[in-house]
PDB file of C-alpha atoms in Angstrom:
ATOM      1  CA  MET A   1     116.515 104.709  63.227  1.00  0.00           C
ATOM      2  CA  ILE A   2     119.116 103.563  60.588  1.00  0.00           C
ATOM      3  CA  LYS A   3     117.019 105.482  58.082  1.00  0.00           C
ATOM      4  CA  ALA A   4     116.634 108.452  60.106  1.00  0.00           C
ATOM      5  CA  LYS A   5     120.407 108.564  60.825  1.00  0.00           C
ATOM      6  CA  LYS A   6     121.334 108.234  56.945  1.00  0.00           C
ATOM      7  CA  ALA A   7     118.619 111.067  56.301  1.00  0.00           C
ATOM      8  CA  GLY A   8     120.743 113.278  58.704  1.00  0.00           C
ATOM      9  CA  ILE A   9     118.757 113.390  61.875  1.00  0.00           C
ATOM     10  CA  GLN A  10     121.455 113.785  64.496  1.00  0.00           C
ATOM     11  CA  HIS A  11     122.000 112.769  68.295  1.00  0.00           C
ATOM     12  CA  LEU A  12     120.395 109.321  67.780  1.00  0.00           C
ATOM     13  CA  THR A  13     122.392 106.915  70.050  1.00  0.00           C
ATOM     14  CA  ARG A  14     120.497 103.881  69.586  1.00  0.00           C
ATOM     15  CA  GLU A  15     119.017 102.104  66.822  1.00  0.00           C
ATOM     16  CA  LYS A  16     117.075  99.613  69.035  1.00  0.00           C
ATOM     17  CA  GLY A  17     115.268 100.160  72.244  1.00  0.00           C
ATOM     18  CA  PHE A  18     111.845  99.688  73.912  1.00  0.00           C
ATOM     19  CA  ILE A  19     108.834 101.695  72.557  1.00  0.00           C
ATOM     20  CA  LEU A  20     105.517 101.022  74.199  1.00  0.00           C
ATOM     21  CA  LYS A  21     102.454 102.386  72.454  1.00  0.00           C
ATOM     22  CA  ARG A  22      99.503 102.969  74.674  1.00  0.00           C
ATOM     23  CA  GLU A  23      96.483 101.551  72.810  1.00  0.00           C
ATOM     24  CA  GLY A  24      94.015 103.842  71.384  1.00  0.00           C
ATOM     25  CA  SER A  25      96.304 106.826  71.750  1.00  0.00           C
ATOM     26  CA  ASN A  26      99.151 108.651  70.159  1.00  0.00           C
ATOM     27  CA  GLN A  27     101.139 108.185  73.290  1.00  0.00           C
ATOM     28  CA  VAL A  28     104.342 106.072  73.618  1.00  0.00           C
ATOM     29  CA  ALA A  29     106.779 105.328  76.331  1.00  0.00           C
ATOM     30  CA  VAL A  30     110.204 104.933  75.213  1.00  0.00           C
ATOM     31  CA  LEU A  31     113.523 103.729  76.603  1.00  0.00           C
ATOM     32  CA  LEU A  32     116.279 104.976  74.090  1.00  0.00           C
ATOM     33  CA  PRO A  33     118.529 107.648  74.743  1.00  0.00           C
ATOM     34  CA  SER A  34     121.569 106.172  76.301  1.00  0.00           C
ATOM     35  CA  VAL A  35     124.805 107.563  77.933  1.00  0.00           C
ATOM     36  CA  MET A  36     127.585 106.366  79.952  1.00  0.00           C
ATOM     37  CA  PRO A  37     129.205 108.794  82.503  1.00  0.00           C
ATOM     38  CA  THR A  38     132.849 108.998  82.678  1.00  0.00           C
ATOM     39  CA  GLY A  39     132.720 110.893  86.119  1.00  0.00           C
ATOM     40  CA  LEU A  40     130.311 112.813  88.273  1.00  0.00           C
ATOM     41  CA  SER A  41     131.193 116.446  88.024  1.00  0.00           C
ATOM     42  CA  SER A  42     128.267 118.726  88.180  1.00  0.00           C
ATOM     43  CA  GLN A  43     129.600 120.045  84.486  1.00  0.00           C
ATOM     44  CA  GLU A  44     129.426 116.505  83.195  1.00  0.00           C
ATOM     45  CA  LEU A  45     125.921 115.730  84.611  1.00  0.00           C
ATOM     46  CA  THR A  46     124.431 119.072  83.430  1.00  0.00           C
ATOM     47  CA  LYS A  47     125.771 118.334  79.904  1.00  0.00           C
ATOM     48  CA  MET A  48     124.466 114.891  79.833  1.00  0.00           C
ATOM     49  CA  GLU A  49     120.915 116.195  81.136  1.00  0.00           C
ATOM     50  CA  LEU A  50     120.886 118.560  78.330  1.00  0.00           C
ATOM     51  CA  ASP A  51     122.098 116.032  75.723  1.00  0.00           C
ATOM     52  CA  THR A  52     119.610 113.170  76.583  1.00  0.00           C
ATOM     53  CA  ARG A  53     116.737 115.841  76.679  1.00  0.00           C
ATOM     54  CA  ARG A  54     117.798 117.012  73.247  1.00  0.00           C
ATOM     55  CA  GLN A  55     118.068 113.545  72.029  1.00  0.00           C
ATOM     56  CA  VAL A  56     114.432 112.790  73.008  1.00  0.00           C
ATOM     57  CA  LEU A  57     113.288 115.612  70.621  1.00  0.00           C
ATOM     58  CA  TYR A  58     115.227 114.096  67.608  1.00  0.00           C
ATOM     59  CA  TYR A  59     113.934 110.674  68.426  1.00  0.00           C
ATOM     60  CA  VAL A  60     110.233 112.086  68.209  1.00  0.00           C
ATOM     61  CA  GLU A  61     111.283 113.621  64.946  1.00  0.00           C
ATOM     62  CA  ALA A  62     112.441 110.110  63.857  1.00  0.00           C
ATOM     63  CA  PHE A  63     109.547 108.369  64.977  1.00  0.00           C
ATOM     64  CA  ARG A  64     106.963 110.616  63.062  1.00  0.00           C
ATOM     65  CA  ARG A  65     109.053 110.239  60.003  1.00  0.00           C
ATOM     66  CA  TYR A  66     110.247 106.736  59.871  1.00  0.00           C
ATOM     67  CA  LEU A  67     108.103 104.469  62.256  1.00  0.00           C
ATOM     68  CA  LYS A  68     104.705 103.340  60.732  1.00  0.00           C
ATOM     69  CA  GLY A  69     102.008 104.169  63.112  1.00  0.00           C
ATOM     70  CA  MET A  70     104.047 106.861  64.810  1.00  0.00           C
ATOM     71  CA  GLU A  71     103.407 109.597  62.474  1.00  0.00           C
ATOM     72  CA  GLN A  72     101.243 111.554  64.976  1.00  0.00           C
ATOM     73  CA  CYS A  73     102.979 110.573  68.182  1.00  0.00           C
ATOM     74  CA  GLU A  74     103.105 113.064  70.841  1.00  0.00           C
ATOM     75  CA  LEU A  75     106.004 114.120  73.532  1.00  0.00           C
ATOM     76  CA  THR A  76     104.015 114.496  76.752  1.00  0.00           C
ATOM     77  CA  MET A  77     106.670 113.860  79.358  1.00  0.00           C
ATOM     78  CA  ILE A  78     110.535 113.446  79.866  1.00  0.00           C
ATOM     79  CA  GLY A  79     111.920 111.804  82.919  1.00  0.00           C
ATOM     80  CA  PRO A  80     112.712 114.271  85.663  1.00  0.00           C
ATOM     81  CA  SER A  81     116.343 113.459  85.791  1.00  0.00           C
ATOM     82  CA  ILE A  82     118.970 111.323  84.135  1.00  0.00           C
ATOM     83  CA  GLY A  83     119.342 107.826  85.436  1.00  0.00           C
ATOM     84  CA  PHE A  84     122.532 105.819  85.814  1.00  0.00           C
ATOM     85  CA  ARG A  85     122.739 102.332  85.886  1.00  0.00           C
ATOM     86  CA  GLU A  86     126.331 102.587  87.594  1.00  0.00           C
ATOM     87  CA  THR A  87     128.903 105.068  88.715  1.00  0.00           C
ATOM     88  CA  ARG A  88     130.727 103.859  91.571  1.00  0.00           C
ATOM     89  CA  ARG A  89     130.824 100.791  93.923  1.00  0.00           C
ATOM     90  CA  ILE A  90     132.630 100.164  97.218  1.00  0.00           C
ATOM     91  CA  LYS A  91     135.418  97.659  97.813  1.00  0.00           C
ATOM     92  CA  GLY A  92     133.828  95.449 100.125  1.00  0.00           C
ATOM     93  CA  LYS A  93     134.964  92.776 102.583  1.00  0.00           C
ATOM     94  CA  SER A  94     133.624  90.288 100.065  1.00  0.00           C
ATOM     95  CA  MET A  95     132.604  90.711  96.484  1.00  0.00           C
ATOM     96  CA  ILE A  96     129.715  89.297  94.501  1.00  0.00           C
ATOM     97  CA  LYS A  97     131.115  87.702  91.300  1.00  0.00           C
ATOM     98  CA  ALA A  98     129.617  86.585  88.086  1.00  0.00           C
ATOM     99  CA  GLU A  99     129.875  82.827  89.113  1.00  0.00           C
ATOM    100  CA  ASP A 100     128.054  83.530  92.279  1.00  0.00           C
ATOM    101  CA  VAL A 101     124.951  84.829  90.479  1.00  0.00           C
ATOM    102  CA  LEU A 102     125.046  82.433  87.695  1.00  0.00           C
ATOM    103  CA  ASN A 103     125.243  79.370  90.030  1.00  0.00           C
ATOM    104  CA  ARG A 104     122.974  80.831  92.522  1.00  0.00           C
ATOM    105  CA  LYS A 105     125.468  80.698  95.442  1.00  0.00           C
ATOM    106  CA  LYS A 106     124.261  80.722  98.968  1.00  0.00           C
ATOM    107  CA  CYS A 107     126.446  81.990 102.052  1.00  0.00           C
ATOM    108  CA  GLU A 108     126.044  81.752 105.634  1.00  0.00           C
ATOM    109  CA  ASP A 109     126.290  85.740 105.944  1.00  0.00           C
ATOM    110  CA  GLY A 110     123.610  86.301 103.432  1.00  0.00           C
ATOM    111  CA  VAL A 111     121.440  89.375 104.293  1.00  0.00           C
ATOM    112  CA  ALA A 112     119.377  89.504 100.952  1.00  0.00           C
ATOM    113  CA  ARG A 113     118.663  87.561  98.194  1.00  0.00           C
ATOM    114  CA  GLY A 114     119.078  88.487  94.399  1.00  0.00           C
ATOM    115  CA  GLY A 115     117.140  86.800  91.552  1.00  0.00           C
ATOM    116  CA  TRP A 116     117.745  88.680  88.538  1.00  0.00           C
ATOM    117  CA  LYS A 117     119.896  87.620  85.455  1.00  0.00           C
ATOM    118  CA  PRO A 118     122.817  89.679  84.910  1.00  0.00           C
ATOM    119  CA  GLU A 119     122.565  92.437  82.290  1.00  0.00           C
ATOM    120  CA  ILE A 120     125.511  93.375  80.302  1.00  0.00           C
ATOM    121  CA  HIS A 121     125.175  97.239  79.266  1.00  0.00           C
ATOM    122  CA  LYS A 122     128.420  97.818  77.554  1.00  0.00           C
ATOM    123  CA  ASP A 123     127.347  99.660  74.330  1.00  0.00           C
ATOM    124  CA  THR A 124     125.017 102.639  74.266  1.00  0.00           C
ATOM    125  CA  ASP A 125     123.962 101.740  70.858  1.00  0.00           C
ATOM    126  CA  LYS A 126     122.847  98.194  71.632  1.00  0.00           C
ATOM    127  CA  MET A 127     120.466  96.595  73.857  1.00  0.00           C
ATOM    128  CA  ALA A 128     121.495  94.828  77.011  1.00  0.00           C
ATOM    129  CA  THR A 129     122.494  91.180  76.869  1.00  0.00           C
ATOM    130  CA  TYR A 130     121.135  89.050  79.475  1.00  0.00           C
ATOM    131  CA  MET A 131     123.141  86.038  80.695  1.00  0.00           C
ATOM    132  CA  ASN A 132     121.373  82.753  81.446  1.00  0.00           C
ATOM    133  CA  VAL A 133     121.337  81.461  84.969  1.00  0.00           C
ATOM    134  CA  LYS A 134     120.088  78.399  86.939  1.00  0.00           C
ATOM    135  CA  GLU A 135     116.095  78.688  86.958  1.00  0.00           C
ATOM    136  CA  GLY A 136     114.003  78.528  90.027  1.00  0.00           C
ATOM    137  CA  SER A 137     116.535  79.857  92.755  1.00  0.00           C
ATOM    138  CA  TRP A 138     118.296  82.882  94.078  1.00  0.00           C
ATOM    139  CA  PHE A 139     121.719  83.859  95.237  1.00  0.00           C
ATOM    140  CA  ASP A 140     122.669  85.376  98.560  1.00  0.00           C
ATOM    141  CA  ILE A 141     124.019  88.945  99.046  1.00  0.00           C
ATOM    142  CA  ALA A 142     126.617  88.426 101.628  1.00  0.00           C
ATOM    143  CA  LEU A 143     127.042  91.191 104.398  1.00  0.00           C
ATOM    144  CA  GLY A 144     130.681  91.567 103.506  1.00  0.00           C
ATOM    145  CA  ALA A 145     129.587  92.901 100.137  1.00  0.00           C
ATOM    146  CA  LEU A 146     127.742  95.738 101.919  1.00  0.00           C
ATOM    147  CA  GLN A 147     130.608  96.407 104.288  1.00  0.00           C
ATOM    148  CA  SER A 148     133.605  98.685 103.247  1.00  0.00           C
ATOM    149  CA  ASP A 149     136.892  96.973 103.358  1.00  0.00           C
ATOM    150  CA  ASN A 150     138.875  99.910 104.136  1.00  0.00           C
ATOM    151  CA  ILE A 151     136.474 102.548 105.902  1.00  0.00           C
ATOM    152  CA  GLY A 152     135.205 101.408 109.347  1.00  0.00           C
ATOM    153  CA  ASN A 153     131.488 101.381 109.922  1.00  0.00           C
ATOM    154  CA  LEU A 154     130.556 102.318 106.278  1.00  0.00           C
ATOM    155  CA  TYR A 155     127.880 100.166 104.462  1.00  0.00           C
ATOM    156  CA  ALA A 156     126.576 100.335 101.008  1.00  0.00           C
ATOM    157  CA  ALA A 157     123.192  99.456  99.420  1.00  0.00           C
ATOM    158  CA  GLY A 158     121.763  98.992  96.023  1.00  0.00           C
ATOM    159  CA  ARG A 159     123.916  99.614  93.129  1.00  0.00           C
ATOM    160  CA  MET A 160     127.029 100.590  95.361  1.00  0.00           C
ATOM    161  CA  ILE A 161     127.708  97.239  96.894  1.00  0.00           C
ATOM    162  CA  SER A 162     130.725  95.384  96.202  1.00  0.00           C
ATOM    163  CA  ALA A 163     130.146  93.308  92.977  1.00  0.00           C
ATOM    164  CA  ASP A 164     132.157  92.611  89.703  1.00  0.00           C
ATOM    165  CA  GLU A 165     130.854  94.284  86.590  1.00  0.00           C
ATOM    166  CA  THR A 166     129.006  91.082  85.449  1.00  0.00           C
ATOM    167  CA  ALA A 167     127.423  90.339  88.723  1.00  0.00           C
ATOM    168  CA  PHE A 168     126.311  93.896  89.142  1.00  0.00           C
TER     169      PHE A 168
END
């Protein structure tokens, strides 16, 4: 991708990513274009959708020109919509912190278990950084991390629970 950028191919936001080529085919699955939202207005979302779809076309061009074995690659599909790693989280009665995840903390009000290493996604031009954790165990997700601290009877799930940036 560095050569492609130097040659003037625009809109290449990443130089590294996942490229999975289907054996015996010219098809690949790619995880490359990356954007980080600053808000969630319909205008921003529309612009991000358009920008990332445009990026895909530039990546296909770069693959064909600069990646050995990809000279005949074909674009057969683009994801149906943009996906976000995170946008907003609730302020919960409790918060899952990095040290809870790294030390595989257990708690009495645990309602779910987590077992994945924290991924740090700070830079759209770089791959995620994975943090090491104690192997062979899990950490609890406390009920308080799902409960809003300031809005009665409001619960969150998934990417919106109360967690610090690293634990998330």
